[in-house]
mmCIF file of C-alpha atoms and ligand atoms in Angstrom:
data_model
loop_
_atom_site.group_PDB
_atom_site.id
_atom_site.type_symbol
_atom_site.label_atom_id
_atom_site.label_comp_id
_atom_site.label_asym_id
_atom_site.label_seq_id
_atom_site.Cartn_x
_atom_site.Cartn_y
_atom_site.Cartn_z
ATOM 1 C CA MET A 25 8.346 28.424 -25.060
ATOM 2 C CA ALA A 26 10.237 26.681 -22.001
ATOM 3 C CA ARG A 27 12.601 23.952 -20.912
ATOM 4 C CA ILE A 28 11.409 22.415 -17.843
ATOM 5 C CA SER A 29 14.970 22.286 -16.497
ATOM 6 C CA ASP A 30 14.830 26.231 -16.804
ATOM 7 C CA LEU A 31 11.425 26.403 -15.012
ATOM 8 C CA LEU A 32 12.434 24.279 -12.377
ATOM 9 C CA ALA A 33 15.626 26.490 -12.018
ATOM 10 C CA GLY A 34 13.366 29.556 -11.745
ATOM 11 C CA GLY A 35 11.408 28.151 -8.938
ATOM 12 C CA ARG A 36 8.651 25.935 -7.727
ATOM 13 C CA THR A 37 6.404 24.615 -10.678
ATOM 14 C CA CYS A 38 2.929 23.246 -10.910
ATOM 15 C CA SER A 39 2.132 20.999 -13.923
ATOM 16 C CA PHE A 40 -0.499 18.756 -15.129
ATOM 17 C CA GLU A 41 -0.754 15.374 -16.824
ATOM 18 C CA PHE A 42 -3.194 14.354 -19.342
ATOM 19 C CA PHE A 43 -3.809 11.243 -21.656
ATOM 20 C CA PRO A 44 -4.776 11.153 -25.586
ATOM 21 C CA PRO A 45 -8.729 10.283 -25.270
ATOM 22 C CA LYS A 46 -9.787 7.074 -27.135
ATOM 23 C CA HIS A 47 -13.056 8.731 -28.530
ATOM 24 C CA GLU A 48 -14.244 11.814 -29.913
ATOM 25 C CA ALA A 49 -16.372 12.823 -26.728
ATOM 26 C CA GLY A 50 -13.358 12.296 -24.689
ATOM 27 C CA TRP A 51 -11.205 15.058 -27.056
ATOM 28 C CA LEU A 52 -14.139 17.688 -26.495
ATOM 29 C CA SER A 53 -14.159 17.063 -22.643
ATOM 30 C CA LEU A 54 -10.391 17.383 -22.731
ATOM 31 C CA GLY A 55 -10.640 20.481 -24.310
ATOM 32 C CA ARG A 56 -12.740 21.798 -21.801
ATOM 33 C CA THR A 57 -10.647 20.491 -19.277
ATOM 34 C CA ILE A 58 -7.485 22.264 -20.519
ATOM 35 C CA SER A 59 -9.046 25.490 -20.980
ATOM 36 C CA GLU A 60 -10.422 25.500 -17.308
ATOM 37 C CA LEU A 61 -6.736 24.309 -16.116
ATOM 38 C CA GLU A 62 -5.114 27.133 -18.102
ATOM 39 C CA ASP A 63 -6.652 29.596 -15.726
ATOM 40 C CA LEU A 64 -4.431 28.044 -13.130
ATOM 41 C CA GLN A 65 -1.377 29.121 -15.169
ATOM 42 C CA PRO A 66 0.516 25.824 -14.977
ATOM 43 C CA ASP A 67 4.524 25.768 -15.680
ATOM 44 C CA PHE A 68 3.921 22.917 -18.037
ATOM 45 C CA VAL A 69 1.545 19.983 -19.068
ATOM 46 C CA SER A 70 2.517 16.451 -20.186
ATOM 47 C CA VAL A 71 0.923 13.906 -22.338
ATOM 48 C CA THR A 72 1.212 10.107 -21.879
ATOM 49 C CA TYR A 73 2.416 7.737 -24.381
ATOM 50 C CA GLY A 74 0.896 4.184 -24.809
ATOM 51 C CA ALA A 75 4.142 1.772 -24.432
ATOM 52 C CA GLY A 76 4.611 0.092 -27.980
ATOM 53 C CA GLY A 77 3.628 3.270 -29.718
ATOM 54 C CA SER A 78 0.003 2.577 -29.197
ATOM 55 C CA THR A 79 -0.594 6.078 -28.956
ATOM 56 C CA ARG A 80 2.060 7.608 -31.011
ATOM 57 C CA THR A 81 0.085 9.887 -33.135
ATOM 58 C CA LYS A 82 -2.411 10.832 -30.765
ATOM 59 C CA THR A 83 0.412 11.576 -28.305
ATOM 60 C CA ALA A 84 2.056 13.973 -30.768
ATOM 61 C CA ASP A 85 -1.249 15.233 -31.922
ATOM 62 C CA LEU A 86 -2.178 16.624 -28.231
ATOM 63 C CA VAL A 87 1.458 17.790 -27.608
ATOM 64 C CA SER A 88 1.356 19.960 -31.082
ATOM 65 C CA TRP A 89 -2.047 21.158 -30.050
ATOM 66 C CA VAL A 90 -0.877 22.245 -26.464
ATOM 67 C CA ARG A 91 2.242 23.908 -28.271
ATOM 68 C CA ARG A 92 0.247 25.819 -30.910
ATOM 69 C CA GLN A 93 -3.009 26.811 -28.954
ATOM 70 C CA THR A 94 -2.074 27.414 -25.508
ATOM 71 C CA ALA A 95 0.928 29.624 -24.031
ATOM 72 C CA ILE A 96 1.682 26.345 -21.607
ATOM 73 C CA ALA A 97 4.812 24.403 -22.359
ATOM 74 C CA PRO A 98 4.072 20.757 -23.330
ATOM 75 C CA MET A 99 6.247 17.476 -22.394
ATOM 76 C CA ALA A 100 5.791 14.315 -24.513
ATOM 77 C CA HIS A 101 6.222 11.069 -22.690
ATOM 78 C CA LEU A 102 8.185 8.513 -24.835
ATOM 79 C CA THR A 103 8.838 4.894 -24.060
ATOM 80 C CA CYS A 104 11.350 2.284 -24.569
ATOM 81 C CA GLN A 105 9.074 -0.518 -25.356
ATOM 82 C CA GLY A 106 8.440 -1.246 -29.111
ATOM 83 C CA HIS A 107 10.740 1.187 -30.341
ATOM 84 C CA THR A 108 13.847 0.948 -32.588
ATOM 85 C CA ARG A 109 16.531 3.873 -32.358
ATOM 86 C CA ALA A 110 15.562 4.870 -35.950
ATOM 87 C CA ASP A 111 11.850 5.155 -34.568
ATOM 88 C CA ILE A 112 12.851 7.437 -31.522
ATOM 89 C CA ARG A 113 14.890 9.764 -34.136
ATOM 90 C CA ASP A 114 12.011 10.168 -36.371
ATOM 91 C CA ILE A 115 9.906 10.866 -33.272
ATOM 92 C CA LEU A 116 12.232 13.221 -32.011
ATOM 93 C CA MET A 117 12.702 15.003 -35.326
ATOM 94 C CA ASP A 118 8.937 15.573 -35.566
ATOM 95 C CA TYR A 119 8.861 17.130 -32.053
ATOM 96 C CA ARG A 120 11.789 19.343 -32.964
ATOM 97 C CA ALA A 121 10.053 20.658 -36.003
ATOM 98 C CA GLU A 122 7.054 21.331 -33.580
ATOM 99 C CA ASN A 123 9.286 23.260 -31.327
ATOM 100 C CA VAL A 124 8.286 20.972 -28.400
ATOM 101 C CA GLU A 125 11.348 21.190 -25.839
ATOM 102 C CA ASN A 126 10.511 18.564 -23.174
ATOM 103 C CA ILE A 127 10.501 14.702 -23.250
ATOM 104 C CA LEU A 128 9.971 12.298 -20.361
ATOM 105 C CA ALA A 129 11.843 9.380 -20.903
ATOM 106 C CA LEU A 130 10.316 5.995 -19.867
ATOM 107 C CA GLY A 131 10.454 2.227 -19.666
ATOM 108 C CA GLY A 132 7.091 2.001 -20.585
ATOM 109 C CA ASP A 133 4.009 -0.033 -19.019
ATOM 110 C CA PRO A 134 4.193 -3.772 -20.185
ATOM 111 C CA PRO A 135 1.242 -4.693 -22.800
ATOM 112 C CA ALA A 136 -1.987 -5.669 -20.844
ATOM 113 C CA HIS A 137 -3.376 -8.978 -20.640
ATOM 114 C CA GLY A 138 -0.122 -10.733 -20.297
ATOM 115 C CA ALA A 139 0.624 -10.373 -24.174
ATOM 116 C CA ASP A 140 4.358 -10.699 -25.039
ATOM 117 C CA PRO A 141 6.486 -7.350 -24.752
ATOM 118 C CA VAL A 142 7.063 -5.628 -28.235
ATOM 119 C CA PRO A 143 10.619 -5.859 -29.430
ATOM 120 C CA SER A 144 12.760 -2.874 -28.648
ATOM 121 C CA ASP A 145 16.170 -1.621 -29.207
ATOM 122 C CA TYR A 146 16.056 -0.046 -25.550
ATOM 123 C CA ARG A 147 16.176 -2.316 -22.295
ATOM 124 C CA PHE A 148 15.912 0.478 -19.835
ATOM 125 C CA SER A 149 14.887 4.172 -19.860
ATOM 126 C CA GLY A 150 18.487 5.249 -19.340
ATOM 127 C CA GLU A 151 19.527 4.260 -22.371
ATOM 128 C CA LEU A 152 16.670 6.232 -24.207
ATOM 129 C CA VAL A 153 17.860 9.348 -22.092
ATOM 130 C CA ASP A 154 21.464 8.778 -23.671
ATOM 131 C CA ASP A 155 19.936 8.875 -27.145
ATOM 132 C CA ILE A 156 17.701 11.649 -26.484
ATOM 133 C CA ARG A 157 20.664 13.636 -25.079
ATOM 134 C CA GLU A 158 22.549 12.514 -28.109
ATOM 135 C CA PHE A 159 20.096 13.809 -30.548
ATOM 136 C CA GLY A 160 20.107 17.279 -28.594
ATOM 137 C CA GLY A 161 17.755 20.077 -27.915
ATOM 138 C CA PHE A 162 15.435 18.616 -25.387
ATOM 139 C CA SER A 163 15.183 18.984 -21.540
ATOM 140 C CA VAL A 164 14.573 15.259 -20.439
ATOM 141 C CA GLY A 165 12.850 13.944 -17.454
ATOM 142 C CA VAL A 166 12.736 10.405 -16.132
ATOM 143 C CA ALA A 167 10.332 8.575 -13.778
ATOM 144 C CA ALA A 168 10.943 7.886 -10.202
ATOM 145 C CA HIS A 169 8.859 5.468 -7.852
ATOM 146 C CA PRO A 170 9.204 6.417 -3.971
ATOM 147 C CA GLU A 171 8.109 3.248 -3.006
ATOM 148 C CA LEU A 172 10.536 1.396 -5.406
ATOM 149 C CA HIS A 173 9.683 0.001 -9.029
ATOM 150 C CA PRO A 174 7.931 -3.272 -8.725
ATOM 151 C CA ARG A 175 10.388 -4.928 -10.850
ATOM 152 C CA SER A 176 13.406 -3.994 -8.795
ATOM 153 C CA PRO A 177 14.938 -6.958 -6.909
ATOM 154 C CA ASP A 178 15.664 -4.521 -3.654
ATOM 155 C CA ARG A 179 15.876 -0.984 -2.370
ATOM 156 C CA ASP A 180 19.601 -0.423 -3.037
ATOM 157 C CA THR A 181 19.561 -1.814 -6.716
ATOM 158 C CA ASP A 182 16.330 0.368 -7.320
ATOM 159 C CA ARG A 183 17.938 3.615 -5.915
ATOM 160 C CA ARG A 184 21.171 3.050 -7.845
ATOM 161 C CA HIS A 185 19.327 2.573 -11.016
ATOM 162 C CA LEU A 186 17.319 5.521 -10.395
ATOM 163 C CA ALA A 187 20.176 7.817 -9.384
ATOM 164 C CA ASP A 188 22.229 6.879 -12.528
ATOM 165 C CA LYS A 189 19.471 7.712 -14.854
ATOM 166 C CA LEU A 190 18.557 11.080 -12.955
ATOM 167 C CA GLN A 191 22.276 11.954 -13.499
ATOM 168 C CA ARG A 192 22.043 11.587 -17.157
ATOM 169 C CA ALA A 193 18.581 13.363 -17.038
ATOM 170 C CA ASP A 194 17.456 16.779 -15.794
ATOM 171 C CA PHE A 195 14.648 16.010 -13.607
ATOM 172 C CA ALA A 196 12.411 13.280 -12.353
ATOM 173 C CA ILE A 197 8.573 13.059 -11.885
ATOM 174 C CA THR A 198 7.414 10.513 -9.311
ATOM 175 C CA GLN A 199 4.788 7.869 -9.458
ATOM 176 C CA PHE A 200 1.861 8.642 -7.215
ATOM 177 C CA PHE A 201 1.928 7.969 -3.428
ATOM 178 C CA PHE A 202 0.131 9.007 -0.338
ATOM 179 C CA ASP A 203 2.781 9.226 2.489
ATOM 180 C CA VAL A 204 5.139 12.137 2.392
ATOM 181 C CA GLU A 205 7.755 10.082 4.066
ATOM 182 C CA HIS A 206 8.114 7.962 1.207
ATOM 183 C CA TYR A 207 8.990 11.074 -0.936
ATOM 184 C CA ARG A 208 11.656 12.525 1.797
ATOM 185 C CA GLN A 209 13.210 9.027 1.999
ATOM 186 C CA MET A 210 13.777 8.744 -1.745
ATOM 187 C CA VAL A 211 15.151 12.356 -1.867
ATOM 188 C CA ASP A 212 17.702 11.673 0.998
ATOM 189 C CA GLU A 213 18.621 8.249 -0.423
ATOM 190 C CA LEU A 214 19.278 10.041 -3.960
ATOM 191 C CA ALA A 215 21.260 12.639 -2.207
ATOM 192 C CA ASP A 216 23.391 9.824 -0.297
ATOM 193 C CA LEU A 217 24.210 8.623 -3.782
ATOM 194 C CA GLY A 218 25.191 12.365 -4.964
ATOM 195 C CA THR A 219 21.946 13.013 -6.909
ATOM 196 C CA THR A 220 20.202 16.455 -6.309
ATOM 197 C CA LYS A 221 18.503 16.969 -9.415
ATOM 198 C CA PRO A 222 15.031 18.056 -8.859
ATOM 199 C CA VAL A 223 12.313 15.231 -8.092
ATOM 200 C CA VAL A 224 8.919 16.434 -8.683
ATOM 201 C CA PRO A 225 6.212 14.604 -6.724
ATOM 202 C CA GLY A 226 3.178 13.226 -8.611
ATOM 203 C CA ILE A 227 -0.022 13.738 -7.044
ATOM 204 C CA MET A 228 -3.101 11.721 -7.752
ATOM 205 C CA PRO A 229 -6.488 13.076 -6.263
ATOM 206 C CA ILE A 230 -8.429 10.103 -5.629
ATOM 207 C CA SER A 231 -12.090 9.781 -5.826
ATOM 208 C CA ASN A 232 -12.941 5.938 -5.716
ATOM 209 C CA LEU A 233 -11.321 3.364 -3.642
ATOM 210 C CA GLY A 234 -11.442 0.423 -5.800
ATOM 211 C CA GLN A 235 -9.946 2.295 -8.847
ATOM 212 C CA VAL A 236 -7.047 3.867 -6.690
ATOM 213 C CA THR A 237 -6.233 0.262 -5.026
ATOM 214 C CA ARG A 238 -5.931 -1.542 -8.764
ATOM 215 C CA MET A 239 -3.831 1.488 -9.993
ATOM 216 C CA ALA A 240 -1.567 1.469 -6.748
ATOM 217 C CA HIS A 241 -1.216 -2.311 -7.085
ATOM 218 C CA MET A 242 0.171 -2.075 -10.779
ATOM 219 C CA SER A 243 2.733 0.765 -9.766
ATOM 220 C CA GLY A 244 3.985 -0.715 -6.787
ATOM 221 C CA ALA A 245 2.358 1.938 -4.382
ATOM 222 C CA GLU A 246 0.721 1.323 -1.053
ATOM 223 C CA VAL A 247 -2.679 2.833 -0.158
ATOM 224 C CA PRO A 248 -2.146 3.325 3.580
ATOM 225 C CA GLU A 249 -4.946 2.211 6.184
ATOM 226 C CA TRP A 250 -5.751 5.790 6.890
ATOM 227 C CA VAL A 251 -6.558 6.595 3.344
ATOM 228 C CA GLN A 252 -8.440 3.549 2.842
ATOM 229 C CA LYS A 253 -10.379 4.325 6.126
ATOM 230 C CA ALA A 254 -11.442 7.889 5.060
ATOM 231 C CA MET A 255 -12.391 6.825 1.719
ATOM 232 C CA SER A 256 -14.602 4.253 2.719
ATOM 233 C CA LYS A 257 -16.523 6.628 4.825
ATOM 234 C CA ALA A 258 -17.782 7.825 1.246
ATOM 235 C CA GLY A 259 -19.398 4.474 0.770
ATOM 236 C CA ASP A 260 -20.848 4.693 -2.866
ATOM 237 C CA ASP A 261 -21.671 8.392 -2.794
ATOM 238 C CA LEU A 262 -19.043 9.407 -5.529
ATOM 239 C CA ASP A 263 -19.242 13.394 -4.461
ATOM 240 C CA GLU A 264 -18.277 12.411 -1.023
ATOM 241 C CA GLY A 265 -15.451 10.215 -2.231
ATOM 242 C CA GLU A 266 -14.091 13.168 -4.571
ATOM 243 C CA ARG A 267 -14.438 15.576 -1.706
ATOM 244 C CA ILE A 268 -12.461 13.410 0.822
ATOM 245 C CA GLY A 269 -10.003 12.652 -2.066
ATOM 246 C CA VAL A 270 -9.324 16.332 -2.413
ATOM 247 C CA GLU A 271 -8.793 16.759 1.232
ATOM 248 C CA LEU A 272 -6.088 13.860 1.334
ATOM 249 C CA ALA A 273 -4.240 15.541 -1.741
ATOM 250 C CA THR A 274 -4.475 19.060 -0.085
ATOM 251 C CA GLU A 275 -2.830 17.794 2.939
ATOM 252 C CA LEU A 276 -0.068 15.750 1.073
ATOM 253 C CA CYS A 277 0.606 18.785 -1.109
ATOM 254 C CA ALA A 278 1.111 21.089 2.024
ATOM 255 C CA ARG A 279 3.333 18.453 3.643
ATOM 256 C CA LEU A 280 5.253 18.081 0.230
ATOM 257 C CA LEU A 281 5.686 21.987 -0.297
ATOM 258 C CA GLU A 282 6.907 22.125 3.490
ATOM 259 C CA ALA A 283 9.595 19.245 2.907
ATOM 260 C CA GLY A 284 10.758 21.674 -0.167
ATOM 261 C CA ALA A 285 9.408 19.789 -3.034
ATOM 262 C CA PRO A 286 10.678 21.506 -6.408
ATOM 263 C CA GLY A 287 6.993 21.236 -8.069
ATOM 264 C CA LEU A 288 3.591 19.739 -7.845
ATOM 265 C CA HIS A 289 2.595 17.495 -10.801
ATOM 266 C CA PHE A 290 -1.124 16.392 -10.814
ATOM 267 C CA TYR A 291 -2.439 13.299 -12.307
ATOM 268 C CA THR A 292 -5.466 15.020 -13.753
ATOM 269 C CA LEU A 293 -7.232 11.878 -15.421
ATOM 270 C CA ASN A 294 -8.519 14.294 -17.874
ATOM 271 C CA ARG A 295 -10.484 16.119 -15.281
ATOM 272 C CA SER A 296 -10.108 19.493 -13.569
ATOM 273 C CA TRP A 297 -12.477 19.582 -10.742
ATOM 274 C CA ALA A 298 -10.261 18.061 -8.122
ATOM 275 C CA THR A 299 -6.973 19.877 -9.245
ATOM 276 C CA ARG A 300 -8.917 23.206 -9.129
ATOM 277 C CA GLN A 301 -10.226 22.581 -5.572
ATOM 278 C CA ILE A 302 -6.712 21.809 -4.439
ATOM 279 C CA PHE A 303 -5.125 24.815 -5.826
ATOM 280 C CA ALA A 304 -7.922 27.092 -4.058
ATOM 281 C CA ASN A 305 -7.331 25.165 -0.829
ATOM 282 C CA LEU A 306 -3.579 26.068 -0.727
ATOM 283 C CA ASN A 307 -3.802 29.295 -2.273
ATOM 284 C CA LEU A 308 -1.504 28.266 -5.076
ATOM 285 C CA ARG A 309 -1.234 30.747 -7.943
ATOM 286 C CA ALA A 310 -3.271 33.164 -6.062
HETATM 287 P P1 FAD B 18 13.422 2.083 -16.423
HETATM 288 O O1 FAD B 18 14.017 3.048 -15.599
HETATM 289 O O2 FAD B 18 13.841 1.374 -17.177
HETATM 290 O O3 FAD B 18 13.443 0.893 -15.110
HETATM 291 C C1 FAD B 18 12.292 -0.162 -15.003
HETATM 292 C C2 FAD B 18 13.053 -1.278 -13.988
HETATM 293 O O4 FAD B 18 14.553 -1.486 -14.334
HETATM 294 C C3 FAD B 18 13.404 -0.947 -12.725
HETATM 295 O O5 FAD B 18 13.196 -2.043 -11.752
HETATM 296 C C4 FAD B 18 14.708 -0.251 -12.588
HETATM 297 O O6 FAD B 18 15.429 -0.158 -11.222
HETATM 298 C C5 FAD B 18 15.574 -1.321 -13.516
HETATM 299 N N1 FAD B 18 16.562 -1.112 -14.172
HETATM 300 C C6 FAD B 18 16.701 0.536 -14.799
HETATM 301 N N2 FAD B 18 17.859 0.781 -15.310
HETATM 302 C C7 FAD B 18 18.533 -0.399 -15.105
HETATM 303 C C8 FAD B 18 19.949 -1.232 -15.441
HETATM 304 N N3 FAD B 18 20.813 -0.180 -16.105
HETATM 305 N N4 FAD B 18 19.944 -2.236 -15.216
HETATM 306 C C9 FAD B 18 19.263 -3.186 -14.625
HETATM 307 N N5 FAD B 18 18.061 -2.709 -14.264
HETATM 308 C C10 FAD B 18 17.594 -1.454 -14.554
HETATM 309 N N6 FAD B 18 4.122 4.346 -19.014
HETATM 310 C C11 FAD B 18 3.715 4.435 -20.038
HETATM 311 O O7 FAD B 18 3.524 3.319 -20.760
HETATM 312 N N7 FAD B 18 3.423 5.643 -20.720
HETATM 313 C C12 FAD B 18 3.624 6.489 -19.997
HETATM 314 O O8 FAD B 18 3.211 7.648 -20.526
HETATM 315 C C13 FAD B 18 3.798 6.690 -18.765
HETATM 316 N N8 FAD B 18 4.040 7.973 -17.914
HETATM 317 C C14 FAD B 18 4.495 8.047 -16.594
HETATM 318 C C15 FAD B 18 4.758 8.878 -15.958
HETATM 319 C C16 FAD B 18 5.564 9.105 -14.793
HETATM 320 C C17 FAD B 18 5.580 10.415 -13.861
HETATM 321 C C18 FAD B 18 5.594 7.550 -14.216
HETATM 322 C C19 FAD B 18 6.310 7.554 -12.632
HETATM 323 C C20 FAD B 18 5.598 6.632 -14.690
HETATM 324 C C21 FAD B 18 5.072 6.326 -16.141
HETATM 325 N N9 FAD B 18 4.649 5.283 -16.945
HETATM 326 C C22 FAD B 18 4.380 5.405 -18.156
HETATM 327 C C23 FAD B 18 5.039 4.141 -16.181
HETATM 328 C C24 FAD B 18 6.315 3.510 -16.622
HETATM 329 O O9 FAD B 18 6.667 3.308 -17.921
HETATM 330 C C25 FAD B 18 6.434 2.109 -15.727
HETATM 331 O O10 FAD B 18 6.437 2.240 -14.365
HETATM 332 C C26 FAD B 18 7.542 1.339 -16.152
HETATM 333 O O11 FAD B 18 7.463 -0.016 -15.645
HETATM 334 C C27 FAD B 18 9.148 1.551 -15.687
HETATM 335 O O12 FAD B 18 9.422 2.748 -16.164
HETATM 336 P P2 FAD B 18 11.073 3.643 -16.013
HETATM 337 O O13 FAD B 18 10.961 4.742 -16.632
HETATM 338 O O14 FAD B 18 10.940 3.928 -14.299
HETATM 339 O O15 FAD B 18 11.901 2.284 -16.416
#
């Protein structure tokens, strides 16, 4: 198995993100997706976690399944929200017992529909990083928001907190974005603050303008006018929407590779087609 810090030290990585499905049919289709994407020889795959522990068992089940049934290194997402320090210790003990070596330490999305946040021993993801470090044995990643975290009061404060948690972790993975300049600027700002740890850009191949606009709004990302214009050409044609989304993502990946990104992390939404097309377009893993 492999620690992501070692993989990144060895060269550029490619990785995929999945979420634990809610229903049986989703698990069957995810099994197919993983087997199709396994052919692309990803360096690692990551599995999301419902903040407040809502997918605790399902995330652990999927991470363990990947660990046992494939040759790919899994990374488990873990959030501050809804956890005591004792909970986190239990979860880490279970992952250690399964030989899972990678954790993405996150603040966690607030509960949906304006519900109260679930009580937690942690306020910010940096505190979770420290506890995982103290527990020992894991390569630890954190989240980065190229266009700033929506709760950050200003750019300088956002970058100082990001630099601080990244110093304590091994690497970061970014929220999705469409303009390579957001990534470049963030990496430069981190370097100015003395942080040069790898920041892997997160790529979202989009297929539907409405859906991506909602997701971008929640994560503080901008959907630039040129993306909106390109996607609106598809109208109600879903296949054309997917094709244009792949074109846009291919162009972004090419620019990120030119800019020296240490890897590419794909938000697959549990589907394989778009990611496979982008790999083929860029001749990745050829
Ligand atoms: P934090 O690092 O805690 O930051 C949150 C805010 O607090 C920021 O404004 C930051 O500037 C500020 N802050 C940080 N440290 C301090 C400090 N010491 N003092 C004062 N302010 C501080 N969510 C999920 O629920 N499950 C997932 O599986 C998941 N996966 C994700 C994967 C990736 C790659 C990314 C980019 C995001 C993911 N998210 C996930 C979303 C993430 O949990 C949310 O964006 C959340 O709102 C913030 O997470 P964070 O880790 O950046 O939080």
